[in-house]
Coordinates of C-alpha atoms and ligand atoms in Angstrom, one line a residue:
X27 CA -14.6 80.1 -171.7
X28 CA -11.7 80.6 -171.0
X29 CA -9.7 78.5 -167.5
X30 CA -5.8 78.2 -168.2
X31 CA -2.6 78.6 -166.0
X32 CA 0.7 80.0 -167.6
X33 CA 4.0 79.0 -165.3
X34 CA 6.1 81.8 -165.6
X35 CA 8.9 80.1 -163.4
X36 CA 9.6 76.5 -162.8
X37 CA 12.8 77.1 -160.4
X38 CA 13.1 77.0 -157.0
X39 CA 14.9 79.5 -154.6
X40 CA 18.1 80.2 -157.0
X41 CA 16.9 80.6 -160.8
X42 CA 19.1 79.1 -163.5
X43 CA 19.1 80.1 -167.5
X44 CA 16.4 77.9 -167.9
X45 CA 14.0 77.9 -165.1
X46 CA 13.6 81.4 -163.0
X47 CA 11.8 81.4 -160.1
X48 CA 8.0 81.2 -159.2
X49 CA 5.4 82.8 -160.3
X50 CA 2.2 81.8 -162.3
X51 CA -0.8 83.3 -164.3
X52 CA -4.4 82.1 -163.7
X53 CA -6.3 83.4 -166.8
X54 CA -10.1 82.7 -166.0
X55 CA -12.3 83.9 -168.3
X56 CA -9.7 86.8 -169.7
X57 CA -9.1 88.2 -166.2
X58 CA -5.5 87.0 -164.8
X59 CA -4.5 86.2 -161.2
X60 CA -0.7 86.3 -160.8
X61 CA 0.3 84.0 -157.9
X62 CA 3.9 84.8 -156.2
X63 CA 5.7 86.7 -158.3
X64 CA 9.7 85.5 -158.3
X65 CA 12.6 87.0 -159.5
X66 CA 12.5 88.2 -163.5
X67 CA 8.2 87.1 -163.5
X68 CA 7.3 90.9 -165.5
X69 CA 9.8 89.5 -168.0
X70 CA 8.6 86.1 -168.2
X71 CA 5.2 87.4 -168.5
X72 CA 6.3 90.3 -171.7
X73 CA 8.2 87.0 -173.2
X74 CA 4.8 84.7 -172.8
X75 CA 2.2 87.3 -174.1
X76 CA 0.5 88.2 -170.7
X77 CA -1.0 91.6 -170.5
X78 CA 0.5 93.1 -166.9
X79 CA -2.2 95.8 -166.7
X80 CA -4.9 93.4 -167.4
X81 CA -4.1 91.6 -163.3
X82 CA -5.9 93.1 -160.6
X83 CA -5.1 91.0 -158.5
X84 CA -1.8 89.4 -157.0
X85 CA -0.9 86.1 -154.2
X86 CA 1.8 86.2 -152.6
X87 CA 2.2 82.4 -151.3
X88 CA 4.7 83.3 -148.4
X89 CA 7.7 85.8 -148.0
X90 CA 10.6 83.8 -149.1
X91 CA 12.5 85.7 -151.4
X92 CA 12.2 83.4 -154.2
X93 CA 8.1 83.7 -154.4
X94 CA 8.5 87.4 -154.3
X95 CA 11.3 89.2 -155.5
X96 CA 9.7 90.6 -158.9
X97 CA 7.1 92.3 -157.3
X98 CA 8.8 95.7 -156.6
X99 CA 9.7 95.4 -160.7
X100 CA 6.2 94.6 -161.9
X101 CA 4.6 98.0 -159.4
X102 CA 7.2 99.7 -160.6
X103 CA 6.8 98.6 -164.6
X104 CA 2.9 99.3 -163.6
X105 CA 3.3 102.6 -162.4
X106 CA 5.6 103.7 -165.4
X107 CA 2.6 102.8 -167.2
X108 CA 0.4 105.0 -165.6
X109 CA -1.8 101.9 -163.9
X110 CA -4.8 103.9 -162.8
X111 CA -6.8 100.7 -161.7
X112 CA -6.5 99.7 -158.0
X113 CA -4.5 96.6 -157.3
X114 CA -4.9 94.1 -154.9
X115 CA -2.0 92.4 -153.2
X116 CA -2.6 89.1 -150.8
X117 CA -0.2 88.6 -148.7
X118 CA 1.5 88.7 -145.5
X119 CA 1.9 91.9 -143.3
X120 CA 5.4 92.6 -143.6
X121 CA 5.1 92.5 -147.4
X122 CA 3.4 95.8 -146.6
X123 CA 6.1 97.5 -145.1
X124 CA 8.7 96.3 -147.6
X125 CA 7.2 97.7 -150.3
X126 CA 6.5 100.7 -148.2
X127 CA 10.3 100.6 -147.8
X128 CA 11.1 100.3 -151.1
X129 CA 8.8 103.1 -153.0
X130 CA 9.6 105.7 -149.9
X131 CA 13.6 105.4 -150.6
X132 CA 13.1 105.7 -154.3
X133 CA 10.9 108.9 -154.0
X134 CA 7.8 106.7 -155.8
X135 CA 4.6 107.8 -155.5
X136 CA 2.6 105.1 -157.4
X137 CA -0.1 106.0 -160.1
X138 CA -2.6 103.6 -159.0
X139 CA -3.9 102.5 -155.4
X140 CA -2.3 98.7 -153.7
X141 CA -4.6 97.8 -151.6
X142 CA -3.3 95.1 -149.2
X143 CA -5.3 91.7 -147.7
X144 CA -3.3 90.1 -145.0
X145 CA -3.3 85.8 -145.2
X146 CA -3.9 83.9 -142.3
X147 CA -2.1 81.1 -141.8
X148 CA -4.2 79.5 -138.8
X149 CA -6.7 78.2 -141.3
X150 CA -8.4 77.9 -144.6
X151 CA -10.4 81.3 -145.4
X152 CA -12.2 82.4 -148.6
X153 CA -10.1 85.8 -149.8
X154 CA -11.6 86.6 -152.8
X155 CA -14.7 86.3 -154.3
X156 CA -16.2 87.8 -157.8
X157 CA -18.7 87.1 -160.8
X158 CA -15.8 85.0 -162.1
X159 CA -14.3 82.8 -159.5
X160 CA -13.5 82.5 -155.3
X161 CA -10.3 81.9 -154.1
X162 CA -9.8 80.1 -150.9
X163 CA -6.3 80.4 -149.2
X164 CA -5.1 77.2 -146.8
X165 CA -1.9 76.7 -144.1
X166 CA 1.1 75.2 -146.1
X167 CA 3.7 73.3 -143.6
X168 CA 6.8 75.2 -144.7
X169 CA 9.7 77.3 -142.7
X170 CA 8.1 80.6 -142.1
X171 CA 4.2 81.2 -142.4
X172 CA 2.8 79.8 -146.0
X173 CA -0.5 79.4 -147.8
X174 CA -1.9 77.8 -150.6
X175 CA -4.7 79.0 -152.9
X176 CA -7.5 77.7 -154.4
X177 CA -9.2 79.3 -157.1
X178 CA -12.7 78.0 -158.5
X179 CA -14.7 79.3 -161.4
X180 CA -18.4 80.4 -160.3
X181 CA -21.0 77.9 -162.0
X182 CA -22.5 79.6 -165.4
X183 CA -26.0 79.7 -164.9
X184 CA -28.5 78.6 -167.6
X185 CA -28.8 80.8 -170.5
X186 CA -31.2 80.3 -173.6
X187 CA -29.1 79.8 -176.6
X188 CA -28.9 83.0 -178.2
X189 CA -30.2 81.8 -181.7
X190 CA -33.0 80.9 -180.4
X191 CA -33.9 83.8 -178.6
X192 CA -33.1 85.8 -182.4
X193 CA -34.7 83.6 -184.3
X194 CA -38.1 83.3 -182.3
X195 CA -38.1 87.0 -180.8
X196 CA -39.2 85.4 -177.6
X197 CA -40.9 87.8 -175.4
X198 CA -39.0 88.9 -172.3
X199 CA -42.2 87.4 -169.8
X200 CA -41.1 84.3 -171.3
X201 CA -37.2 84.6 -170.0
X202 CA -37.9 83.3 -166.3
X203 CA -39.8 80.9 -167.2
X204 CA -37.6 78.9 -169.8
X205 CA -35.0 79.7 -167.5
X206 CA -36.6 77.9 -164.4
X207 CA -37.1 74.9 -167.0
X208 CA -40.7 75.1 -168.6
X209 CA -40.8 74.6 -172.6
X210 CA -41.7 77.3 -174.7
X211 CA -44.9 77.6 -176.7
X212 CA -44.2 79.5 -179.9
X213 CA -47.4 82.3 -181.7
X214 CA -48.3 79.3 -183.8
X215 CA -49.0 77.0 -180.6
X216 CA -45.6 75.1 -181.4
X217 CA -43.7 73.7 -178.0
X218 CA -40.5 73.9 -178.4
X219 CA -39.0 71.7 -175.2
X220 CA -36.6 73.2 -172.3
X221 CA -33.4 70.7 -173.0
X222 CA -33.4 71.9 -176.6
X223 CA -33.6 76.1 -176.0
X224 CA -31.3 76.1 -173.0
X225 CA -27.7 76.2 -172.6
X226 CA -26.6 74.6 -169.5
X227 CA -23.4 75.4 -167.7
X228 CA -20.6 73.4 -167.6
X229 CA -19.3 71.5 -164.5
X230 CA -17.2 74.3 -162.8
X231 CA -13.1 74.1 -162.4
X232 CA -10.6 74.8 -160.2
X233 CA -7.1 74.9 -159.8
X234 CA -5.2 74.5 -156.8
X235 CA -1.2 76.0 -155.7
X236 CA 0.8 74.4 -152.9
X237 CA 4.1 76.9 -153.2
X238 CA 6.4 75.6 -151.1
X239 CA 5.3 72.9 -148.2
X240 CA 6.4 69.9 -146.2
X241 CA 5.0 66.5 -147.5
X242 CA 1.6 67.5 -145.1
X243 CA -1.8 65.0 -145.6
X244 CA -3.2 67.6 -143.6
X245 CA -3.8 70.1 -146.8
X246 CA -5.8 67.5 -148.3
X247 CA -9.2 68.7 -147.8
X248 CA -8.5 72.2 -149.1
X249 CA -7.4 70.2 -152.3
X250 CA -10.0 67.8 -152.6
X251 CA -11.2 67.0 -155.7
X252 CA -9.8 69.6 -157.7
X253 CA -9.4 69.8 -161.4
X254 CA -5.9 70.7 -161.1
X255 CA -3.5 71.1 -158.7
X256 CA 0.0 72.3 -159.1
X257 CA 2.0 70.7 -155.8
X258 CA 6.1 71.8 -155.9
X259 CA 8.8 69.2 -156.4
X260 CA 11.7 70.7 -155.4
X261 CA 13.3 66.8 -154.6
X262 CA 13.7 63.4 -155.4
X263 CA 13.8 60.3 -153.9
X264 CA 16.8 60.4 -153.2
X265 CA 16.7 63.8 -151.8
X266 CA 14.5 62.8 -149.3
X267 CA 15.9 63.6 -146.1
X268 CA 16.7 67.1 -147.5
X269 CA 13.5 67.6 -148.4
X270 CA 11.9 67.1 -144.7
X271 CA 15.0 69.3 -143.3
X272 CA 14.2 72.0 -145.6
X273 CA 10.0 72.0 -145.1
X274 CA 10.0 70.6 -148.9
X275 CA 8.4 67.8 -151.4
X276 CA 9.7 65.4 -153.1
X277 CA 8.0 64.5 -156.5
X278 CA 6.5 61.5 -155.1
X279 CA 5.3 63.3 -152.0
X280 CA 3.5 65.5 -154.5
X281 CA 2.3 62.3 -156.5
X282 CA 0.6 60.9 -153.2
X283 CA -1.3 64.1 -152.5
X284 CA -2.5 64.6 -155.8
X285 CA -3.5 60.7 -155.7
X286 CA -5.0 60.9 -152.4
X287 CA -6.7 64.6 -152.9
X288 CA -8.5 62.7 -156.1
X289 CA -7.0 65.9 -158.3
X290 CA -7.8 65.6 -162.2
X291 CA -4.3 66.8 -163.2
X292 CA -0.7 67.4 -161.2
X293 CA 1.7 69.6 -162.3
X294 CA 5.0 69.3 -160.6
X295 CA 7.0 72.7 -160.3
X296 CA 9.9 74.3 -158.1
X297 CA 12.7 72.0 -159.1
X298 CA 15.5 72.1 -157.0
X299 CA 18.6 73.8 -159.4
X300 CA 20.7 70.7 -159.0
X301 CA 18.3 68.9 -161.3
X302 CA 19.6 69.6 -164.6
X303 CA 17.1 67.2 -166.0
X304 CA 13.6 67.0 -164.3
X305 CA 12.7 63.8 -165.9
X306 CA 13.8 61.7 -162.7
X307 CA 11.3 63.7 -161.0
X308 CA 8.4 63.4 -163.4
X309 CA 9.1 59.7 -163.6
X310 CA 9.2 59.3 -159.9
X311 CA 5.7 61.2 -159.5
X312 CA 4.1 59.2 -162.6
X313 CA 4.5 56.0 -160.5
X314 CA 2.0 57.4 -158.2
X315 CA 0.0 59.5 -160.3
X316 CA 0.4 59.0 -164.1
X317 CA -1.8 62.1 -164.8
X318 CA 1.7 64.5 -164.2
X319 CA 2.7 67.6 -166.1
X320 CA 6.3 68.7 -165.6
X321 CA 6.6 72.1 -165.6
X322 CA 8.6 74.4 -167.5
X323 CA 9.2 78.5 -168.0
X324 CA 6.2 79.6 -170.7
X325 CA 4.0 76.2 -170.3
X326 CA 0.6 76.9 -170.6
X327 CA -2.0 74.7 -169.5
X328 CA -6.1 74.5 -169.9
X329 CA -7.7 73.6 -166.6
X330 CA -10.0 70.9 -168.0
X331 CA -12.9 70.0 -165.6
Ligands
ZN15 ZN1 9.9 78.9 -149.3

């Protein structure tokens, strides 16, 4: 099944030719999550084969202009479309009355319904929940009120392997109780045992986004042993100071919380644009925590358990 992330920008707050801002594109299981939506994201997403009317749902990490900028293009792309499927936005309140703002001076009245969830940023706080996955947000340590998101794929449940159930035409009594781990008997007295007929799921995954924070041990437990976590970089070492001033990370900072969090996989992101080359940060962050991906626009990633 399906568990992959797509980083649609790399950037931080002013987009260059090669990295625009940030946005991302959780595809679990074939339904997408878009998470902040940057400057130029609808065209990143047309450019890296993401389906816009296929997300439902939308994060919006905080209200600096650089995680949100594209969203007023991608309704608007949406509506031109004639989106009839409701749309969920996550987000803080006076996102809300911007786009309010926005579709009231241009006359829009949109095709589909937004329906708006507010973030709190007292506290962590489960905000989603379906057949598919839950999605947790957390307090990030940043300028103006920030969260993080966690997103984690339900456990499968057991399922008889389908060949089996063809092949012997087992009768639907049986079902339950294969399922709740008893062998089955065949017509001809043959048991065939539980291990061999059932499909057991996988361990589940998870994939955690720290937008734009302060280096903050604090966030730790929301992080905790996830499969991936994508932690920004916008500095380096050198960069240090500027990156406390500014409620930033450098890529070591990142590196230490991934380390210390116990994450599978890091993926540094949000590179500040006087980096013409990442590599210095990718290098710094690999001395803490070899397991780094640096990212780049159109990078797509499976979330590995
Ligand atoms: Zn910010």
């Amino acid at each position: 099944m399906k568990f992959t992330v797509t980083i649609l920008g790399s950037g931080a707050a002013k987009p260059t030719g090669e990295r625009l801002s940030s946005a991302h594109v959780l595809n679990v299981h074939e339904h997408f999550f878009l998470i902040d939506c940057g400057e130029g994201a609808q065209i990143s997403m047309m450019k890296h084969g993401i389906p816009i009317q296929k997300i439902d749902h939308i994060f919006i990490s905080h209200l600096h202009g650089d995680h949100y900028f594209g969203l007023i293009g991608l309704l608007n792309t949406m509506h031109l479309l004639s989106r009839k499927n409701e749309l969920h936005l996550y987000c803080f309140p006076e996102l809300e009355k911007i786009i309010s703002l926005q579709l009231t001076t241009s006359e829009t009245q949109l095709t589909f319904k937004l329906k708006f969830h507010f973030l709190n940023n007292k506290k962590s706080e489960m905000i989603m929940e379906n057949k598919y996955v839950s999605v947790i947000s957390f307090p990030l340590k940043h300028r103006i009120p920030t969260c993080g998101f966690r997103f984690t794929e339900k456990k499968r449940s057991r399922n008889i392997k389908r060949e089996f159930v063809l092949q012997h035409k087992i009768p639907v009594e049986w079902f339950p109780r294969i399922l709740s781990g008893e062998d089955f008997i065949d017509e001809h007295g043959f048991i065939h045992k539980n291990e061999d007929i059932v499909r057991i799921q996988s361990v589940s995954r998870s994939y955690a986004y720290c937008s734009d924070t302060a280096f903050d041990e604090t966030i730790i437990p929301a992080v905790k042993d996830v499969s991936m976590l994508y932690h920004e970089a916008s500095f380096s070492d050198e960069h240090e100071s500027v990156a406390s001033q500014k409620f930033h990370s450098t890529s070591r900072q990142a590196a230490m919380i991934a380390m210390k969090a116990n994450a599978g996989t890091l993926i540094i992101g949000h590179f500040s644009a006087r980096y013409k080359n990442a590599g210095i940060l990718t290098s710094q962050a690999k001395e803490i925590f070899e397991n780094t991906i640096e990212a780049f626009d159109g990078l797509t990633v499976e979330v590995d358990s």
